Amino acid sequence: MLHLLLLLLLPDIVMTSSRRLPPPPPPRRRDSQVLNIRLCPQQRMPTVGLTVRCSNLRLTKIPAGLSNRTTRLFLDHNLITSLSSGSFAHLRLLAELDLSHNQLSFLEAGCFSGLAASLRHLDLSSNQLSALDPAVFSGLKVHANLTLNIWNCDCSMQMSMTQLDLDFSSLEEVICRTSDLPNLGAVGVSLVSLVEDWDLCGSVKRSPDVLSLVTMLLWFLGLLLCFFYYIHQNTVVARRHFDYLQFLQTRELFHMFSPQ
Ligand SMILES: *[C@@H]1O[C@H](CO)[C@@H](O)[C@H](O)[C@H]1NC(C)=O
Ligand SMILES: *[C@@H]1O[C@H](CO)[C@@H](O)[C@H](O)[C@H]1NC(C)=O
């Protein structure tokens, strides 16, 4: 009787339990991971391969349990803030990765490791990225969309740009949002132009020299001022003494020649 009632209410559980007993309770972590990945619609197409769409799910990290046959992975419009090393290492067939419109501000070195051979398109647009670490993109010769981030262009950004393997033709519209003090003219220019048209490192190195030169000049001027003031003051005192001596002299002469 009870069995019949359960069968009506929870057919799945009872069916599986009647097939195999006792059913081992699945570990909670694994369960939630499977749930996460189940929310992502999957589509298998003969030429393109397996497309997995985890867009717009308020995900805060990469869902585990992604099939290693995935060729296109959409993780856009989520709340992912960082990528850790080896996040996609098992996805050896992944050709397209869309991480746009997230909150990404930190990419750990090696977060795209394992993808160099397969990846063709990488979308990191509309995130909170400010620095480019060449170790993050090492070996990736991909077409990348890095627009609409908060790129800070300083000397290290310029150094990074010269070490990137990314397809430069795809980076032309990526612009500097901020820069450091002597280089603020670089705000609004494209990251690609940093490689040839700018010398952010040079001016960074030059600025302390200019500063110390100005300081030295001020010191010298101050010293000169003190010197002239001292001389001027001495002349005044000397003149006063001289005048007094002259006064004494004339007084003596006056006494000498005055009629007694
Ligand atoms: C996916 O993983 C399975 C088992 O771990 C393995 O046998 C298979 O070769 C892998 N496929 C790819 C494309 O890496
Ligand atoms: C890059 O991404 C932005 C916003 O996410 C989009 O508007 C733009 O069309 C993309 N550019 C390319 C070349 O795909």
mmCIF file of C-alpha atoms and ligand atoms in Angstrom:
data_model
loop_
_atom_site.group_PDB
_atom_site.id
_atom_site.type_symbol
_atom_site.label_atom_id
_atom_site.label_comp_id
_atom_site.label_asym_id
_atom_site.label_seq_id
_atom_site.Cartn_x
_atom_site.Cartn_y
_atom_site.Cartn_z
ATOM 1 C CA MET A 1 0.000 0.000 0.000
ATOM 2 C CA LEU A 2 2.705 2.493 1.046
ATOM 3 C CA HIS A 3 4.829 1.371 -1.883
ATOM 4 C CA LEU A 4 1.972 2.104 -4.261
ATOM 5 C CA LEU A 5 1.478 5.590 -2.801
ATOM 6 C CA LEU A 6 5.184 6.393 -3.199
ATOM 7 C CA LEU A 7 5.112 5.062 -6.716
ATOM 8 C CA LEU A 8 2.388 7.595 -7.565
ATOM 9 C CA LEU A 9 4.130 10.528 -5.840
ATOM 10 C CA LEU A 10 7.792 9.917 -6.635
ATOM 11 C CA PRO A 11 7.967 7.498 -9.523
ATOM 12 C CA ASP A 12 11.682 8.228 -10.260
ATOM 13 C CA ILE A 13 13.034 7.468 -6.816
ATOM 14 C CA VAL A 14 11.036 4.328 -6.320
ATOM 15 C CA MET A 15 11.795 3.046 -9.799
ATOM 16 C CA THR A 16 15.557 3.441 -9.333
ATOM 17 C CA SER A 17 15.450 2.070 -5.817
ATOM 18 C CA SER A 18 13.533 -0.946 -6.983
ATOM 19 C CA ARG A 19 16.100 -1.527 -9.782
ATOM 20 C CA ARG A 20 19.202 -1.326 -7.621
ATOM 21 C CA LEU A 21 19.310 -1.455 -3.843
ATOM 22 C CA PRO A 22 20.426 0.322 -1.825
ATOM 23 C CA PRO A 23 21.084 3.437 -3.991
ATOM 24 C CA PRO A 24 24.274 5.199 -2.819
ATOM 25 C CA PRO A 25 23.495 8.829 -1.957
ATOM 26 C CA PRO A 26 25.442 11.033 -4.411
ATOM 27 C CA PRO A 27 27.914 13.493 -2.850
ATOM 28 C CA ARG A 28 26.315 16.913 -2.477
ATOM 29 C CA ARG A 29 29.034 18.852 -4.319
ATOM 30 C CA ARG A 30 28.824 16.637 -7.359
ATOM 31 C CA ASP A 31 25.060 16.854 -7.282
ATOM 32 C CA SER A 32 25.040 20.675 -7.422
ATOM 33 C CA GLN A 33 27.623 20.633 -10.200
ATOM 34 C CA VAL A 34 25.430 18.319 -12.251
ATOM 35 C CA LEU A 35 22.458 20.577 -11.574
ATOM 36 C CA ASN A 36 24.463 23.573 -12.792
ATOM 37 C CA ILE A 37 25.449 21.938 -16.029
ATOM 38 C CA ARG A 38 21.915 20.625 -16.589
ATOM 39 C CA LEU A 39 20.720 24.234 -16.715
ATOM 40 C CA CYS A 40 22.872 24.791 -19.802
ATOM 41 C CA PRO A 41 21.120 23.774 -23.031
ATOM 42 C CA GLN A 42 23.350 21.594 -25.178
ATOM 43 C CA GLN A 43 23.183 21.219 -28.907
ATOM 44 C CA ARG A 44 25.098 18.713 -30.984
ATOM 45 C CA MET A 45 25.634 19.547 -34.628
ATOM 46 C CA PRO A 46 27.539 17.437 -37.142
ATOM 47 C CA THR A 47 29.947 20.130 -38.413
ATOM 48 C CA VAL A 48 30.191 22.425 -35.371
ATOM 49 C CA GLY A 49 30.277 19.808 -32.608
ATOM 50 C CA LEU A 50 28.801 20.250 -29.158
ATOM 51 C CA THR A 51 27.575 23.730 -28.245
ATOM 52 C CA VAL A 52 26.896 24.410 -24.545
ATOM 53 C CA ARG A 53 24.994 27.568 -23.608
ATOM 54 C CA CYS A 54 25.312 28.640 -19.956
ATOM 55 C CA SER A 55 24.402 32.268 -20.668
ATOM 56 C CA ASN A 56 22.430 34.400 -18.233
ATOM 57 C CA LEU A 57 22.359 31.957 -15.310
ATOM 58 C CA ARG A 58 23.912 34.229 -12.628
ATOM 59 C CA LEU A 59 26.811 31.775 -12.427
ATOM 60 C CA THR A 60 29.663 32.920 -10.185
ATOM 61 C CA LYS A 61 32.110 30.287 -11.383
ATOM 62 C CA ILE A 62 32.690 27.908 -14.249
ATOM 63 C CA PRO A 63 30.235 25.013 -13.934
ATOM 64 C CA ALA A 64 31.917 21.660 -13.430
ATOM 65 C CA GLY A 65 30.922 18.591 -15.378
ATOM 66 C CA LEU A 66 31.278 20.166 -18.835
ATOM 67 C CA SER A 67 31.625 17.489 -21.486
ATOM 68 C CA ASN A 68 35.108 17.183 -22.922
ATOM 69 C CA ARG A 69 33.452 17.096 -26.360
ATOM 70 C CA THR A 70 32.344 20.758 -25.985
ATOM 71 C CA THR A 71 33.479 22.828 -28.963
ATOM 72 C CA ARG A 72 31.593 26.064 -28.246
ATOM 73 C CA LEU A 73 30.980 27.273 -24.706
ATOM 74 C CA PHE A 74 28.839 30.312 -23.880
ATOM 75 C CA LEU A 75 29.259 31.656 -20.355
ATOM 76 C CA ASP A 76 28.283 35.239 -21.172
ATOM 77 C CA HIS A 77 26.025 37.455 -19.015
ATOM 78 C CA ASN A 78 26.904 35.791 -15.708
ATOM 79 C CA LEU A 79 28.584 36.973 -12.487
ATOM 80 C CA ILE A 80 31.982 35.276 -12.813
ATOM 81 C CA THR A 81 34.700 37.422 -11.160
ATOM 82 C CA SER A 82 37.864 35.412 -11.762
ATOM 83 C CA LEU A 83 39.278 32.425 -13.610
ATOM 84 C CA SER A 84 41.652 30.038 -11.882
ATOM 85 C CA SER A 85 44.465 28.125 -13.490
ATOM 86 C CA GLY A 86 43.367 25.179 -15.632
ATOM 87 C CA SER A 87 39.677 26.180 -15.656
ATOM 88 C CA PHE A 88 39.191 24.700 -19.139
ATOM 89 C CA ALA A 89 42.151 22.322 -19.281
ATOM 90 C CA HIS A 90 40.048 19.229 -20.047
ATOM 91 C CA LEU A 91 38.141 20.832 -22.951
ATOM 92 C CA ARG A 92 40.588 19.789 -25.644
ATOM 93 C CA LEU A 93 38.131 20.444 -28.495
ATOM 94 C CA LEU A 94 37.002 23.905 -27.375
ATOM 95 C CA ALA A 95 37.175 26.311 -30.315
ATOM 96 C CA GLU A 96 35.008 29.186 -29.108
ATOM 97 C CA LEU A 97 34.742 30.557 -25.585
ATOM 98 C CA ASP A 98 32.434 33.444 -24.702
ATOM 99 C CA LEU A 99 32.993 35.000 -21.276
ATOM 100 C CA SER A 100 31.645 38.450 -22.177
ATOM 101 C CA HIS A 101 29.418 40.492 -19.842
ATOM 102 C CA ASN A 102 30.716 39.044 -16.582
ATOM 103 C CA GLN A 103 32.529 40.678 -13.626
ATOM 104 C CA LEU A 104 35.961 39.292 -14.487
ATOM 105 C CA SER A 105 38.727 41.318 -12.864
ATOM 106 C CA PHE A 106 41.370 38.649 -12.312
ATOM 107 C CA LEU A 107 42.664 35.973 -14.660
ATOM 108 C CA GLU A 108 45.123 33.586 -13.041
ATOM 109 C CA ALA A 109 48.131 32.617 -15.153
ATOM 110 C CA GLY A 110 47.324 29.356 -16.936
ATOM 111 C CA CYS A 111 43.527 29.805 -16.808
ATOM 112 C CA PHE A 112 43.376 29.080 -20.543
ATOM 113 C CA SER A 113 46.025 26.364 -20.501
ATOM 114 C CA GLY A 114 45.265 23.361 -22.667
ATOM 115 C CA LEU A 115 43.319 25.457 -25.179
ATOM 116 C CA ALA A 116 46.189 26.665 -27.380
ATOM 117 C CA ALA A 117 45.706 23.966 -30.017
ATOM 118 C CA SER A 118 41.931 24.232 -30.401
ATOM 119 C CA LEU A 119 40.729 27.717 -29.412
ATOM 120 C CA ARG A 120 39.997 30.173 -32.236
ATOM 121 C CA HIS A 121 37.700 32.778 -30.643
ATOM 122 C CA LEU A 122 37.859 34.178 -27.143
ATOM 123 C CA ASP A 123 35.393 36.830 -25.971
ATOM 124 C CA LEU A 124 36.327 38.672 -22.784
ATOM 125 C CA SER A 125 34.500 41.901 -23.669
ATOM 126 C CA SER A 126 32.427 43.868 -21.141
ATOM 127 C CA ASN A 127 34.287 42.796 -18.012
ATOM 128 C CA GLN A 128 36.373 44.566 -15.350
ATOM 129 C CA LEU A 129 39.835 43.654 -16.608
ATOM 130 C CA SER A 130 42.513 46.320 -16.122
ATOM 131 C CA ALA A 131 45.825 44.492 -16.552
ATOM 132 C CA LEU A 132 47.096 42.099 -19.196
ATOM 133 C CA ASP A 133 49.366 39.312 -18.016
ATOM 134 C CA PRO A 134 51.120 37.673 -20.984
ATOM 135 C CA ALA A 135 51.307 34.429 -18.952
ATOM 136 C CA VAL A 136 47.493 34.266 -19.110
ATOM 137 C CA PHE A 137 47.421 34.267 -22.904
ATOM 138 C CA SER A 138 50.670 32.406 -23.539
ATOM 139 C CA GLY A 139 50.492 30.422 -26.750
ATOM 140 C CA LEU A 140 46.970 31.617 -27.633
ATOM 141 C CA LYS A 141 46.992 32.878 -31.213
ATOM 142 C CA VAL A 142 43.261 33.497 -31.083
ATOM 143 C CA HIS A 143 40.899 36.142 -32.324
ATOM 144 C CA ALA A 144 40.053 37.932 -29.082
ATOM 145 C CA ASN A 145 37.443 40.507 -28.156
ATOM 146 C CA LEU A 146 38.872 42.483 -25.246
ATOM 147 C CA THR A 147 36.765 45.637 -25.690
ATOM 148 C CA LEU A 148 34.747 47.369 -22.951
ATOM 149 C CA ASN A 149 37.098 46.583 -20.095
ATOM 150 C CA ILE A 150 38.854 49.081 -17.805
ATOM 151 C CA TRP A 151 42.336 48.624 -19.246
ATOM 152 C CA ASN A 152 45.002 50.596 -17.402
ATOM 153 C CA CYS A 153 47.845 51.525 -19.730
ATOM 154 C CA ASP A 154 51.168 51.813 -17.969
ATOM 155 C CA CYS A 155 54.672 50.528 -18.556
ATOM 156 C CA SER A 156 53.756 46.939 -17.664
ATOM 157 C CA MET A 157 50.832 47.046 -20.113
ATOM 158 C CA GLN A 158 53.200 48.165 -22.849
ATOM 159 C CA MET A 159 55.619 45.346 -21.985
ATOM 160 C CA SER A 160 52.741 42.828 -22.018
ATOM 161 C CA MET A 161 51.547 43.981 -25.437
ATOM 162 C CA THR A 162 54.923 43.180 -26.974
ATOM 163 C CA GLN A 163 54.743 39.623 -25.589
ATOM 164 C CA LEU A 164 51.195 38.724 -26.664
ATOM 165 C CA ASP A 165 50.549 36.050 -29.278
ATOM 166 C CA LEU A 166 46.896 37.135 -29.743
ATOM 167 C CA ASP A 167 45.714 38.122 -33.219
ATOM 168 C CA PHE A 168 46.528 41.856 -33.231
ATOM 169 C CA SER A 169 44.020 42.673 -35.966
ATOM 170 C CA SER A 170 41.299 41.785 -33.447
ATOM 171 C CA LEU A 171 42.679 44.198 -30.828
ATOM 172 C CA GLU A 172 42.474 47.477 -32.722
ATOM 173 C CA GLU A 173 39.331 48.713 -30.994
ATOM 174 C CA VAL A 174 40.558 47.893 -27.489
ATOM 175 C CA ILE A 175 41.329 51.195 -25.775
ATOM 176 C CA CYS A 176 43.083 52.399 -22.632
ATOM 177 C CA ARG A 177 40.600 53.594 -20.029
ATOM 178 C CA THR A 178 43.155 54.880 -17.506
ATOM 179 C CA SER A 179 46.875 55.498 -17.376
ATOM 180 C CA ASP A 180 49.505 56.571 -14.859
ATOM 181 C CA LEU A 181 50.350 60.203 -14.191
ATOM 182 C CA PRO A 182 52.949 61.285 -16.745
ATOM 183 C CA ASN A 183 51.228 59.215 -19.477
ATOM 184 C CA LEU A 184 47.635 60.380 -19.220
ATOM 185 C CA GLY A 185 47.745 61.237 -22.920
ATOM 186 C CA ALA A 186 47.486 57.489 -23.522
ATOM 187 C CA VAL A 187 43.883 57.416 -22.242
ATOM 188 C CA GLY A 188 41.604 56.734 -25.196
ATOM 189 C CA VAL A 189 44.287 55.349 -27.500
ATOM 190 C CA SER A 190 44.226 51.735 -28.625
ATOM 191 C CA LEU A 191 46.262 49.092 -26.838
ATOM 192 C CA VAL A 192 47.836 48.114 -30.145
ATOM 193 C CA SER A 193 49.243 51.606 -30.661
ATOM 194 C CA LEU A 194 51.188 51.263 -27.403
ATOM 195 C CA VAL A 195 53.539 48.883 -29.169
ATOM 196 C CA GLU A 196 54.780 51.370 -31.753
ATOM 197 C CA ASP A 197 53.560 54.905 -31.095
ATOM 198 C CA TRP A 198 54.091 55.229 -27.352
ATOM 199 C CA ASP A 199 56.904 54.946 -24.873
ATOM 200 C CA LEU A 200 55.147 54.654 -21.519
ATOM 201 C CA CYS A 201 58.196 53.062 -19.912
ATOM 202 C CA GLY A 202 60.540 55.781 -21.178
ATOM 203 C CA SER A 203 58.545 58.631 -19.697
ATOM 204 C CA VAL A 204 58.077 56.697 -16.491
ATOM 205 C CA LYS A 205 61.826 56.395 -16.197
ATOM 206 C CA ARG A 206 62.408 59.989 -17.284
ATOM 207 C CA SER A 207 60.036 61.619 -14.837
ATOM 208 C CA PRO A 208 62.082 61.045 -11.651
ATOM 209 C CA ASP A 209 65.058 62.586 -13.467
ATOM 210 C CA VAL A 210 63.090 65.719 -14.332
ATOM 211 C CA LEU A 211 61.850 65.884 -10.756
ATOM 212 C CA SER A 212 65.318 65.639 -9.261
ATOM 213 C CA LEU A 213 66.621 68.226 -11.732
ATOM 214 C CA VAL A 214 63.935 70.703 -10.677
ATOM 215 C CA THR A 215 64.672 69.996 -7.011
ATOM 216 C CA MET A 216 68.369 70.565 -7.571
ATOM 217 C CA LEU A 217 67.670 73.836 -9.394
ATOM 218 C CA LEU A 218 65.476 75.046 -6.515
ATOM 219 C CA TRP A 219 68.171 74.180 -3.984
ATOM 220 C CA PHE A 220 70.759 76.050 -6.015
ATOM 221 C CA LEU A 221 68.519 79.122 -6.342
ATOM 222 C CA GLY A 222 67.868 79.044 -2.593
ATOM 223 C CA LEU A 223 71.573 78.871 -1.877
ATOM 224 C CA LEU A 224 72.262 81.749 -4.248
ATOM 225 C CA LEU A 225 69.557 83.828 -2.575
ATOM 226 C CA CYS A 226 71.065 83.189 0.879
ATOM 227 C CA PHE A 227 74.490 84.169 -0.418
ATOM 228 C CA PHE A 228 73.302 87.477 -1.893
ATOM 229 C CA TYR A 229 71.272 88.301 1.190
ATOM 230 C CA TYR A 230 74.344 87.674 3.364
ATOM 231 C CA ILE A 231 76.502 89.925 1.185
ATOM 232 C CA HIS A 232 73.856 92.647 1.140
ATOM 233 C CA GLN A 233 73.447 92.492 4.902
ATOM 234 C CA ASN A 234 77.236 92.701 5.387
ATOM 235 C CA THR A 235 77.489 95.691 3.077
ATOM 236 C CA VAL A 236 74.839 97.542 5.068
ATOM 237 C CA VAL A 237 76.612 96.829 8.374
ATOM 238 C CA ALA A 238 80.002 97.745 6.883
ATOM 239 C CA ARG A 239 78.600 100.979 5.492
ATOM 240 C CA ARG A 240 77.181 101.865 8.920
ATOM 241 C CA HIS A 241 80.593 101.285 10.533
ATOM 242 C CA PHE A 242 82.268 103.324 7.815
ATOM 243 C CA ASP A 243 79.830 106.199 8.279
ATOM 244 C CA TYR A 244 80.435 106.155 12.032
ATOM 245 C CA LEU A 245 84.190 106.222 11.524
ATOM 246 C CA GLN A 246 83.842 109.171 9.150
ATOM 247 C CA PHE A 247 81.648 110.936 11.696
ATOM 248 C CA LEU A 248 84.289 110.415 14.409
ATOM 249 C CA GLN A 249 86.976 111.681 12.070
ATOM 250 C CA THR A 250 85.126 114.871 11.202
ATOM 251 C CA ARG A 251 84.364 115.453 14.865
ATOM 252 C CA GLU A 252 88.039 115.167 15.761
ATOM 253 C CA LEU A 253 89.024 117.514 12.968
ATOM 254 C CA PHE A 254 86.379 119.906 14.181
ATOM 255 C CA HIS A 255 87.833 119.775 17.708
ATOM 256 C CA MET A 256 91.360 120.207 16.404
ATOM 257 C CA PHE A 257 90.607 123.315 14.386
ATOM 258 C CA SER A 258 87.975 124.859 16.455
ATOM 259 C CA PRO A 259 89.190 127.941 18.272
ATOM 260 C CA GLN A 260 89.773 127.241 21.965
HETATM 261 C C1 LIG B 1 36.824 12.513 -22.921
HETATM 262 O O1 LIG B 1 37.008 11.767 -21.734
HETATM 263 C C2 LIG B 1 36.904 10.370 -21.922
HETATM 264 C C3 LIG B 1 36.951 9.689 -20.559
HETATM 265 O O2 LIG B 1 37.584 10.462 -19.609
HETATM 266 C C4 LIG B 1 38.006 9.893 -22.856
HETATM 267 O O3 LIG B 1 37.906 8.514 -23.038
HETATM 268 C C5 LIG B 1 37.875 10.616 -24.173
HETATM 269 O O4 LIG B 1 38.931 10.254 -25.020
HETATM 270 C C6 LIG B 1 37.869 12.126 -23.971
HETATM 271 N N1 LIG B 1 37.586 12.754 -25.206
HETATM 272 C C7 LIG B 1 38.287 13.822 -25.649
HETATM 273 C C8 LIG B 1 37.849 14.377 -26.935
HETATM 274 O O5 LIG B 1 39.213 14.272 -25.029
HETATM 275 C C1 LIG B 2 33.118 42.643 -28.986
HETATM 276 O O1 LIG B 2 32.209 42.684 -27.925
HETATM 277 C C2 LIG B 2 31.350 43.815 -27.919
HETATM 278 C C3 LIG B 2 30.512 43.819 -26.641
HETATM 279 O O2 LIG B 2 30.511 42.636 -25.969
HETATM 280 C C4 LIG B 2 30.492 43.801 -29.171
HETATM 281 O O3 LIG B 2 29.637 44.905 -29.179
HETATM 282 C C5 LIG B 2 31.409 43.822 -30.384
HETATM 283 O O4 LIG B 2 30.654 43.703 -31.556
HETATM 284 C C6 LIG B 2 32.414 42.687 -30.337
HETATM 285 N N1 LIG B 2 33.390 42.877 -31.390
HETATM 286 C C7 LIG B 2 33.721 41.899 -32.249
HETATM 287 C C8 LIG B 2 34.733 42.244 -33.272
HETATM 288 O O5 LIG B 2 33.217 40.800 -32.202
#
